[in-house]
Amino acid sequence: MPLLWLFLIVLAIAATAFVLSRSRVLAMSGQDRRTLHSLPNYYGSNAAMKSAIPALLVLVIWLLAQPFYVNNAVSGMIPDSAIADSSSRGLVLAEVRRAADGLDLAVARGEMSEDEARNLRTDFTDVTTRLENAGAIVTSQITQPILRAAQRFRVMNTIGSQIMAVVVLLIALAGAFWAFRETDPVFRARNTVEQGIRALLIAAASIAILTTLGIVLSLVFNTIEFFRLYPASEFFFGTNWAPSFSGRGGASDLGILPLLWGTFYISIVALIVAVPIGLFAAIYLSEYASPRVRAFAKPMLEVLAGIPTIVYGLFALLTVGPLLVEVFGDDGLGWMQSGTAVMTAGLVMGIMLIPFVSSLSDDIINAVPQSMRDGSYGLGATQSETIRQVVLPAALPGIVGAILLAASRAIGETMIVVLGAGAAARLSLNPFEAMTTVTAKIVSQLTGDSDFASPEALVAFALGMTLFVITLGLNIFALYIVRKYREQYE
Amino acid sequence: MTDASMDSAPVKGRLTTVDARTRKRNAAEKRFKAYGLVAILIGLFFLVVLAVSILRSGLPAFTQAEVQVEFTLTQEEFDAAESQMLKTRAYEDLFIAALQGQLEERGLEVAFDPAAIERLLGKTGGTIREFFLENPDRIGTPVTFDLAASSRVDGYFKGRVTRDTVVDSRFLMVSDLDLVDALADAGIITSSFNWNFITGSDSGVDNPGGAGIGVSVIGSFFMMLVVLALSLPIGVAASIYLEEFAPQNWFTDLIEVNISNLAAVPSIVFGILGLAVFIQFMHLPQSAPLVGGLVLTLMTLPTIIISTRASLKSVPPSIREAALGVGASKMQTVFHHVLPLAAPGILTGTIIGLAQALGETAPLLLIGMVGFIARAYPEGVVSGFIDPNSAMPAQIYTWAARADAGFYEKAWGGIIILLIFLLTMNIIAIILRRRFERRW
């Protein structure tokens, strides 16, 4: 693992720089440490920081940039004639990478010498069989252009890594040298180190922005790619969802409406379960319950929120589904065909959302000032009248916000619907029928074997984009309502 | 309200007698209170149902029906078997003879054919031959073999398969159940603790009996290492900046908005991010715990940042002022005084964030942690990070999605193990909070 070694060497250089700079400044100060501007460790830290951080930064950037450069260079080597009609440049490049990996493996196992790996030709040796003998995964016959590209790929990667190692080590040494040179009792080492730490703190805080940026960019680029292959109007207004399973070919119907309908239907069922139960639980806990009941019931309800969704998914598939079939199925009322249905997923999702609604509403009800309650009692209202006519209206915006947050949770929930809702996309009103949702289809379109460049796979990014926009909108709206409400009493 | 005063004007009753209207109001009060109580009871009822169904369906995964046969192979038998064409078949015949002998010893007479044994126990001959080839010194001495019964026999033992539901197939015939009953009466088939489930690896789609969760626990472990190593320093650094240093400007606002939004983004979207950025763009290996850990880090960061900021905020300003007053720089104040005092709160928040990440499934599906059959333990630390592996929740999902009902039991059993981990982590967090919580 040369990368690990490189990393360790850079750290070793930094450590040496730390020790050298620290002892240099101590030697320069003579016996009297009070002549130093900063504590001796700051001089050491300054040197360590200046040698390690720029070097590691260059290392990371190089690692990200090199594959691009190599890919572009290798991609130029493959003539259009080498790309079969049924294939694409991306697939051929993947094949090149696999062949290069195979060559690496063959060399590592000693089945091929390094020279052989660099200069093999398909017309003289059967490379495919030799690579397979070495245990490499080769999906198709390796042709001469692919082999040449793979050889070039290997060579460029090797040389690139070597240059990278040299550059990174030089930067580390240069940084160490620079810091060593400027080490001097009057040098303001603490201020420099603190500025460096501050920069690191800002970088850490910026990761949140980078993550959002990453989400948006990966969704947007792939969505644009999808709309190039499939008309946007048919995606947004199509009422039929029927992707073809061949992987390629334009026979797919990819209309989002049945998926959106399934998503909203299941979320509505979930909210119908969760909102009354959660709200009444919150009212009871905050207004009626004795401290002992509260201390027991509140954490117990919150346990429901801590259970992973995969557990709820299994609960829907294996417990609730069969139970509902027993009651509503052919042996009972005859409304339900199979265990996976809107009702199953909605019910279980509702259970999951109960603690979500109840603890958010609990906080909001508790935030209603006691003076409002006292005023109401003073006019002779009973406790329930006070709650219904004073507390709840005052808390209403917050509660609406909580319900919206719960709705956004329900829309984005994946495991319960993947396991409990079924796979058929339908526009139907019957809650006992299987329907599917946006999230479930993202999973099924991206976990298959289809190639990432096909509209069947890319549609998942468009679905993800829709999901992201809807949940983001709901969250922002909900937070806006909650904030606005809070300001009223502060 | 004028009509209210109209209503209440003709009050004729006395204060000590309860009139109809008061009774109505009191009844409404009771009803309302009852609704609240019922809501809480419904919530608790769901919790109990969930717990009961997890335990009832999951506990059988921890036992396994085993056939114990004492078997002595003489040197002559060994030589004779090795000289035959169908070697494993020869061992199987020897095994059946031994089994029959044991049944007769106990005075039971059951007729059975080799095919039935094969349906019950799989290919026994191969196991036995392998054992004796590896341990030639055991030839001639009695050896006890514990052979796992097939998943259907196992199911029959646990009540999942009954005589009414069995349909003759190449996996199990109704007549085989007589044999199973006889073996059970003789004490040859027993139910024992299934260590393989805890330490073993996933099996193929047609062998639910051999499936274990051990390898995916290791996968989850490596993922959690990545999450811990990245999200704790990054989260703490980000919170320190936002809480202690950030000026009020558009950049700080942008970070704040991003963090609160990321906390509410559906987890599947993080999976899409991981697929597009880490796998398609950076060409990191698919199904690797490293990639899973990176995705979960991004998901956990908002949780850790929010709880770290809360604990930094709870350190009183007087501490900071005292440190600044004796000449510490702002950075020294934070790192020498504020951070150590906030550490228990940060730790608690981190453990809770890790517990959340441990149970998260949806993003793992997209980066290829399903579909992959985790058959072997990673060879070393590096291979643990970058070789394809599964993770606990992904393994549970894989089992739940398989057709054979024998895997459902494994899925529930996996959930018990997952919940044990989560429970332990949460209890540690609660203990830490109780132990070190400080009120200023």
PDB file of C-alpha atoms in Angstrom, chain A residues 1 4 39 42 64 67-68 71 97 190 193-195 197-198 200-202 204-216 218-219 222 273 276-285 288-289 293 296-297 300-301 303-304 306-312 314-315 317-319 347 351 354 380-385 387-388 392 405 408 411-415 418-419 439 442-443 446-447 452 460-461 463-465 467-468 471-472 475-476 479 483, chain B residues 25-26 28-30 32-40 42-44 46-47 49-51 53-54 57 233-242 245-247 251 254-255 257-262 264-270 272-277 279-283 286 298-299 301 305 328-332 335-336 355 358-362 365-366 368 370 382 386 393-394 396-401 408-409 411-412 415 418-419 422 426:
ATOM      1  CA  MET A   1       0.000   0.000   0.000  1.00  0.00           C
ATOM      2  CA  LEU A   4      -0.315   4.560   3.121  1.00  0.00           C
ATOM      3  CA  LEU A  39       5.659  28.643  23.918  1.00  0.00           C
ATOM      4  CA  TYR A  42       4.041  26.456  19.000  1.00  0.00           C
ATOM      5  CA  LEU A  64      -8.853  13.231  -7.425  1.00  0.00           C
ATOM      6  CA  PRO A  67      -8.052   9.547 -12.884  1.00  0.00           C
ATOM      7  CA  PHE A  68      -9.555  12.336 -14.990  1.00  0.00           C
ATOM      8  CA  ASN A  71      -9.142   8.654 -18.508  1.00  0.00           C
ATOM      9  CA  ARG A  97      -9.811  -0.507 -16.516  1.00  0.00           C
ATOM     10  CA  ARG A 190       1.270  31.019  18.266  1.00  0.00           C
ATOM     11  CA  VAL A 193      -0.576  28.221  14.358  1.00  0.00           C
ATOM     12  CA  GLU A 194      -3.876  29.604  15.589  1.00  0.00           C
ATOM     13  CA  GLN A 195      -4.611  31.034  12.176  1.00  0.00           C
ATOM     14  CA  ILE A 197      -6.231  25.900  13.169  1.00  0.00           C
ATOM     15  CA  ARG A 198      -8.878  28.476  12.451  1.00  0.00           C
ATOM     16  CA  LEU A 200      -9.010  24.012   9.510  1.00  0.00           C
ATOM     17  CA  LEU A 201     -12.104  24.747  11.597  1.00  0.00           C
ATOM     18  CA  ILE A 202     -13.601  26.774   8.750  1.00  0.00           C
ATOM     19  CA  ALA A 204     -14.591  21.473   8.608  1.00  0.00           C
ATOM     20  CA  ALA A 205     -17.634  23.731   8.823  1.00  0.00           C
ATOM     21  CA  SER A 206     -17.671  24.098   5.049  1.00  0.00           C
ATOM     22  CA  ILE A 207     -18.126  20.366   4.596  1.00  0.00           C
ATOM     23  CA  ALA A 208     -21.829  20.873   5.203  1.00  0.00           C
ATOM     24  CA  ILE A 209     -21.908  23.217   2.209  1.00  0.00           C
ATOM     25  CA  LEU A 210     -19.823  20.800   0.144  1.00  0.00           C
ATOM     26  CA  THR A 211     -22.217  17.959   0.971  1.00  0.00           C
ATOM     27  CA  THR A 212     -25.228  19.936  -0.159  1.00  0.00           C
ATOM     28  CA  LEU A 213     -23.317  20.987  -3.245  1.00  0.00           C
ATOM     29  CA  GLY A 214     -22.391  17.368  -3.919  1.00  0.00           C
ATOM     30  CA  ILE A 215     -26.000  16.266  -3.570  1.00  0.00           C
ATOM     31  CA  VAL A 216     -27.295  19.008  -5.836  1.00  0.00           C
ATOM     32  CA  SER A 218     -24.834  14.775  -8.640  1.00  0.00           C
ATOM     33  CA  LEU A 219     -28.615  15.027  -8.915  1.00  0.00           C
ATOM     34  CA  ASN A 222     -27.538  13.039 -13.979  1.00  0.00           C
ATOM     35  CA  VAL A 273     -52.435   7.123  11.990  1.00  0.00           C
ATOM     36  CA  PRO A 276     -54.153  11.928  16.145  1.00  0.00           C
ATOM     37  CA  ILE A 277     -52.250   9.433  18.264  1.00  0.00           C
ATOM     38  CA  GLY A 278     -49.134  11.574  18.462  1.00  0.00           C
ATOM     39  CA  LEU A 279     -51.047  14.771  19.149  1.00  0.00           C
ATOM     40  CA  PHE A 280     -53.260  13.314  21.870  1.00  0.00           C
ATOM     41  CA  ALA A 281     -50.242  11.611  23.415  1.00  0.00           C
ATOM     42  CA  ALA A 282     -48.415  14.952  23.465  1.00  0.00           C
ATOM     43  CA  ILE A 283     -51.431  16.713  25.000  1.00  0.00           C
ATOM     44  CA  TYR A 284     -51.774  14.078  27.674  1.00  0.00           C
ATOM     45  CA  LEU A 285     -48.059  14.040  28.443  1.00  0.00           C
ATOM     46  CA  TYR A 288     -52.363  15.782  32.295  1.00  0.00           C
ATOM     47  CA  ALA A 289     -49.655  13.260  33.067  1.00  0.00           C
ATOM     48  CA  VAL A 293     -46.160   8.747  34.161  1.00  0.00           C
ATOM     49  CA  PHE A 296     -42.009   6.500  31.980  1.00  0.00           C
ATOM     50  CA  ALA A 297     -44.185   7.061  28.911  1.00  0.00           C
ATOM     51  CA  MET A 300     -40.933   4.583  25.968  1.00  0.00           C
ATOM     52  CA  LEU A 301     -42.632   6.336  23.055  1.00  0.00           C
ATOM     53  CA  VAL A 303     -37.891   4.185  21.763  1.00  0.00           C
ATOM     54  CA  LEU A 304     -40.162   3.837  18.735  1.00  0.00           C
ATOM     55  CA  GLY A 306     -34.856   5.034  17.790  1.00  0.00           C
ATOM     56  CA  ILE A 307     -35.699   1.759  16.075  1.00  0.00           C
ATOM     57  CA  PRO A 308     -34.041   1.470  12.655  1.00  0.00           C
ATOM     58  CA  THR A 309     -36.395   1.616   9.705  1.00  0.00           C
ATOM     59  CA  ILE A 310     -35.294  -1.796   8.472  1.00  0.00           C
ATOM     60  CA  VAL A 311     -36.983  -3.221  11.563  1.00  0.00           C
ATOM     61  CA  TYR A 312     -40.221  -1.456  10.672  1.00  0.00           C
ATOM     62  CA  LEU A 314     -39.602  -6.286   8.276  1.00  0.00           C
ATOM     63  CA  PHE A 315     -42.454  -5.698  10.717  1.00  0.00           C
ATOM     64  CA  LEU A 317     -43.641  -7.341   5.513  1.00  0.00           C
ATOM     65  CA  LEU A 318     -43.840 -10.243   7.945  1.00  0.00           C
ATOM     66  CA  THR A 319     -46.205  -9.233  10.745  1.00  0.00           C
ATOM     67  CA  LEU A 347     -49.889   1.825   9.085  1.00  0.00           C
ATOM     68  CA  ILE A 351     -46.330   3.889  14.050  1.00  0.00           C
ATOM     69  CA  ILE A 354     -45.979   8.703  16.381  1.00  0.00           C
ATOM     70  CA  GLY A 380     -63.899  29.157  34.605  1.00  0.00           C
ATOM     71  CA  ALA A 381     -62.907  26.931  31.719  1.00  0.00           C
ATOM     72  CA  THR A 382     -62.191  23.287  32.410  1.00  0.00           C
ATOM     73  CA  GLN A 383     -58.804  21.880  31.538  1.00  0.00           C
ATOM     74  CA  SER A 384     -59.942  20.326  28.280  1.00  0.00           C
ATOM     75  CA  GLU A 385     -61.699  23.518  27.248  1.00  0.00           C
ATOM     76  CA  ILE A 387     -56.503  23.017  25.857  1.00  0.00           C
ATOM     77  CA  ARG A 388     -58.929  23.013  22.968  1.00  0.00           C
ATOM     78  CA  LEU A 392     -54.015  24.362  20.825  1.00  0.00           C
ATOM     79  CA  LEU A 405     -41.848  17.718   9.141  1.00  0.00           C
ATOM     80  CA  SER A 408     -41.460  15.108   4.799  1.00  0.00           C
ATOM     81  CA  ILE A 411     -42.245  10.987   1.856  1.00  0.00           C
ATOM     82  CA  GLY A 412     -38.538  10.281   2.146  1.00  0.00           C
ATOM     83  CA  GLU A 413     -38.895   7.001   4.013  1.00  0.00           C
ATOM     84  CA  THR A 414     -37.443   4.094   2.083  1.00  0.00           C
ATOM     85  CA  MET A 415     -37.129   0.770   3.856  1.00  0.00           C
ATOM     86  CA  VAL A 418     -39.440  -1.102  -0.193  1.00  0.00           C
ATOM     87  CA  LEU A 419     -40.461  -4.046   1.971  1.00  0.00           C
ATOM     88  CA  THR A 439     -38.012   6.036  -2.929  1.00  0.00           C
ATOM     89  CA  ILE A 442     -34.947   4.754  -6.755  1.00  0.00           C
ATOM     90  CA  VAL A 443     -33.739   1.639  -4.986  1.00  0.00           C
ATOM     91  CA  LEU A 446     -30.198   1.611  -9.079  1.00  0.00           C
ATOM     92  CA  THR A 447     -29.663  -1.826  -7.567  1.00  0.00           C
ATOM     93  CA  PHE A 452     -25.631   3.665 -15.525  1.00  0.00           C
ATOM     94  CA  ALA A 460     -33.507   7.304 -10.453  1.00  0.00           C
ATOM     95  CA  PHE A 461     -31.594  10.577 -10.315  1.00  0.00           C
ATOM     96  CA  LEU A 463     -36.731  10.750  -9.048  1.00  0.00           C
ATOM     97  CA  GLY A 464     -34.154  11.649  -6.409  1.00  0.00           C
ATOM     98  CA  MET A 465     -34.191  15.259  -7.577  1.00  0.00           C
ATOM     99  CA  LEU A 467     -37.817  13.832  -3.827  1.00  0.00           C
ATOM    100  CA  PHE A 468     -35.085  16.236  -2.731  1.00  0.00           C
ATOM    101  CA  THR A 471     -38.756  17.314   1.064  1.00  0.00           C
ATOM    102  CA  LEU A 472     -36.567  20.413   1.059  1.00  0.00           C
ATOM    103  CA  ASN A 475     -38.752  21.328   5.568  1.00  0.00           C
ATOM    104  CA  ILE A 476     -38.092  24.966   4.782  1.00  0.00           C
ATOM    105  CA  LEU A 479     -39.123  25.570   9.809  1.00  0.00           C
ATOM    106  CA  ARG A 483     -39.748  30.043  13.704  1.00  0.00           C
TER     107      ARG A 483
ATOM    108  CA  ARG B  25     -68.714  19.697  30.594  1.00  0.00           C
ATOM    109  CA  ASN B  26     -67.233  17.336  33.128  1.00  0.00           C
ATOM    110  CA  ALA B  28     -66.315  16.141  27.993  1.00  0.00           C
ATOM    111  CA  GLU B  29     -63.321  16.723  30.243  1.00  0.00           C
ATOM    112  CA  LYS B  30     -63.142  13.044  31.151  1.00  0.00           C
ATOM    113  CA  PHE B  32     -60.772  14.305  26.423  1.00  0.00           C
ATOM    114  CA  LYS B  33     -58.442  13.015  29.076  1.00  0.00           C
ATOM    115  CA  ALA B  34     -59.322   9.457  28.119  1.00  0.00           C
ATOM    116  CA  TYR B  35     -58.451  10.160  24.455  1.00  0.00           C
ATOM    117  CA  GLY B  36     -54.980  11.211  25.550  1.00  0.00           C
ATOM    118  CA  LEU B  37     -54.529   8.160  27.699  1.00  0.00           C
ATOM    119  CA  VAL B  38     -55.762   5.893  24.912  1.00  0.00           C
ATOM    120  CA  ALA B  39     -53.328   7.514  22.473  1.00  0.00           C
ATOM    121  CA  ILE B  40     -50.413   6.797  24.797  1.00  0.00           C
ATOM    122  CA  ILE B  42     -51.899   2.691  21.647  1.00  0.00           C
ATOM    123  CA  GLY B  43     -48.332   3.894  21.234  1.00  0.00           C
ATOM    124  CA  LEU B  44     -47.111   1.617  24.003  1.00  0.00           C
ATOM    125  CA  PHE B  46     -47.445  -0.891  19.248  1.00  0.00           C
ATOM    126  CA  LEU B  47     -44.116  -0.940  21.044  1.00  0.00           C
ATOM    127  CA  VAL B  49     -46.359  -5.773  19.663  1.00  0.00           C
ATOM    128  CA  LEU B  50     -43.152  -4.863  17.890  1.00  0.00           C
ATOM    129  CA  ALA B  51     -40.998  -6.234  20.703  1.00  0.00           C
ATOM    130  CA  SER B  53     -43.006 -10.101  17.256  1.00  0.00           C
ATOM    131  CA  ILE B  54     -39.257  -9.475  17.061  1.00  0.00           C
ATOM    132  CA  SER B  57     -39.851 -14.629  15.300  1.00  0.00           C
ATOM    133  CA  PRO B 233     -13.186  15.446  14.450  1.00  0.00           C
ATOM    134  CA  ILE B 234     -14.992  17.153  11.573  1.00  0.00           C
ATOM    135  CA  GLY B 235     -18.194  17.585  13.569  1.00  0.00           C
ATOM    136  CA  VAL B 236     -16.403  18.940  16.625  1.00  0.00           C
ATOM    137  CA  ALA B 237     -14.257  21.282  14.520  1.00  0.00           C
ATOM    138  CA  ALA B 238     -17.291  22.591  12.661  1.00  0.00           C
ATOM    139  CA  SER B 239     -19.232  23.133  15.888  1.00  0.00           C
ATOM    140  CA  ILE B 240     -16.316  24.931  17.544  1.00  0.00           C
ATOM    141  CA  TYR B 241     -16.066  27.263  14.593  1.00  0.00           C
ATOM    142  CA  LEU B 242     -19.796  27.972  14.467  1.00  0.00           C
ATOM    143  CA  PHE B 245     -15.464  31.880  16.266  1.00  0.00           C
ATOM    144  CA  ALA B 246     -17.926  32.452  13.443  1.00  0.00           C
ATOM    145  CA  PRO B 247     -18.763  36.079  12.788  1.00  0.00           C
ATOM    146  CA  PHE B 251     -21.221  32.619   5.108  1.00  0.00           C
ATOM    147  CA  LEU B 254     -25.191  29.607   4.729  1.00  0.00           C
ATOM    148  CA  ILE B 255     -23.470  26.929   6.806  1.00  0.00           C
ATOM    149  CA  VAL B 257     -28.976  26.642   6.789  1.00  0.00           C
ATOM    150  CA  ASN B 258     -27.082  23.795   5.142  1.00  0.00           C
ATOM    151  CA  ILE B 259     -26.653  21.889   8.374  1.00  0.00           C
ATOM    152  CA  SER B 260     -30.296  22.143   9.367  1.00  0.00           C
ATOM    153  CA  ASN B 261     -31.388  21.095   5.893  1.00  0.00           C
ATOM    154  CA  LEU B 262     -28.978  18.165   5.688  1.00  0.00           C
ATOM    155  CA  ALA B 264     -33.774  16.535   7.220  1.00  0.00           C
ATOM    156  CA  VAL B 265     -32.717  15.238   3.799  1.00  0.00           C
ATOM    157  CA  PRO B 266     -34.048  11.686   3.233  1.00  0.00           C
ATOM    158  CA  SER B 267     -31.338   9.109   3.764  1.00  0.00           C
ATOM    159  CA  ILE B 268     -31.817   7.644   0.302  1.00  0.00           C
ATOM    160  CA  VAL B 269     -30.611  10.933  -1.179  1.00  0.00           C
ATOM    161  CA  PHE B 270     -27.311  10.441   0.651  1.00  0.00           C
ATOM    162  CA  ILE B 272     -27.529   8.728  -4.426  1.00  0.00           C
ATOM    163  CA  LEU B 273     -24.758  11.143  -3.438  1.00  0.00           C
ATOM    164  CA  GLY B 274     -22.513   8.236  -2.453  1.00  0.00           C
ATOM    165  CA  LEU B 275     -23.196   6.404  -5.687  1.00  0.00           C
ATOM    166  CA  ALA B 276     -22.607   9.426  -7.906  1.00  0.00           C
ATOM    167  CA  VAL B 277     -19.631  10.967  -6.085  1.00  0.00           C
ATOM    168  CA  ILE B 279     -18.361   5.310  -6.866  1.00  0.00           C
ATOM    169  CA  GLN B 280     -19.021   6.864 -10.282  1.00  0.00           C
ATOM    170  CA  PHE B 281     -16.811   9.916  -9.892  1.00  0.00           C
ATOM    171  CA  MET B 282     -13.969   8.800  -7.621  1.00  0.00           C
ATOM    172  CA  HIS B 283     -14.049   5.110  -8.612  1.00  0.00           C
ATOM    173  CA  GLN B 286     -18.333  -0.803  -4.711  1.00  0.00           C
ATOM    174  CA  LEU B 298     -22.042  12.786   5.811  1.00  0.00           C
ATOM    175  CA  MET B 299     -25.400  11.651   7.207  1.00  0.00           C
ATOM    176  CA  LEU B 301     -22.429  14.991  10.716  1.00  0.00           C
ATOM    177  CA  ILE B 305     -22.800  19.065  15.021  1.00  0.00           C
ATOM    178  CA  ALA B 328      -5.119  32.680  27.357  1.00  0.00           C
ATOM    179  CA  SER B 329      -5.738  33.301  23.684  1.00  0.00           C
ATOM    180  CA  LYS B 330      -9.203  32.616  22.289  1.00  0.00           C
ATOM    181  CA  MET B 331      -7.962  29.343  20.771  1.00  0.00           C
ATOM    182  CA  GLN B 332      -6.350  28.254  24.035  1.00  0.00           C
ATOM    183  CA  PHE B 335      -9.208  23.928  23.437  1.00  0.00           C
ATOM    184  CA  HIS B 336      -7.916  23.932  27.019  1.00  0.00           C
ATOM    185  CA  ALA B 355     -26.205   4.272  16.736  1.00  0.00           C
ATOM    186  CA  LEU B 358     -25.484   1.694  12.461  1.00  0.00           C
ATOM    187  CA  GLY B 359     -29.161   1.069  11.779  1.00  0.00           C
ATOM    188  CA  GLU B 360     -29.336   3.008   8.522  1.00  0.00           C
ATOM    189  CA  THR B 361     -30.081   0.871   5.489  1.00  0.00           C
ATOM    190  CA  ALA B 362     -31.307   2.837   2.508  1.00  0.00           C
ATOM    191  CA  LEU B 365     -28.550  -0.360  -0.810  1.00  0.00           C
ATOM    192  CA  LEU B 366     -27.453   2.141  -3.429  1.00  0.00           C
ATOM    193  CA  GLY B 368     -23.993  -1.998  -3.600  1.00  0.00           C
ATOM    194  CA  VAL B 370     -26.999  -5.827  -1.091  1.00  0.00           C
ATOM    195  CA  VAL B 382      -6.946  -2.787   4.856  1.00  0.00           C
ATOM    196  CA  ILE B 386     -11.878  -1.763   0.921  1.00  0.00           C
ATOM    197  CA  PRO B 393     -28.957  -3.824   8.175  1.00  0.00           C
ATOM    198  CA  ALA B 394     -28.080  -4.560   4.548  1.00  0.00           C
ATOM    199  CA  ILE B 396     -31.095  -8.236   7.105  1.00  0.00           C
ATOM    200  CA  TYR B 397     -32.644  -6.626   4.055  1.00  0.00           C
ATOM    201  CA  THR B 398     -30.992  -9.186   1.788  1.00  0.00           C
ATOM    202  CA  TRP B 399     -32.474 -12.006   3.825  1.00  0.00           C
ATOM    203  CA  ALA B 400     -35.895 -10.383   3.965  1.00  0.00           C
ATOM    204  CA  ALA B 401     -35.895 -10.044   0.184  1.00  0.00           C
ATOM    205  CA  TYR B 408     -37.163 -14.577   7.414  1.00  0.00           C
ATOM    206  CA  GLU B 409     -36.253 -16.189  10.697  1.00  0.00           C
ATOM    207  CA  ALA B 411     -33.702 -11.643   9.305  1.00  0.00           C
ATOM    208  CA  TRP B 412     -35.558 -11.380  12.611  1.00  0.00           C
ATOM    209  CA  ILE B 415     -32.626  -7.634  13.992  1.00  0.00           C
ATOM    210  CA  LEU B 418     -28.707  -5.220  15.634  1.00  0.00           C
ATOM    211  CA  LEU B 419     -31.008  -4.020  18.416  1.00  0.00           C
ATOM    212  CA  LEU B 422     -28.105  -0.212  19.455  1.00  0.00           C
ATOM    213  CA  ASN B 426     -27.723   4.000  23.898  1.00  0.00           C
TER     214      ASN B 426
END
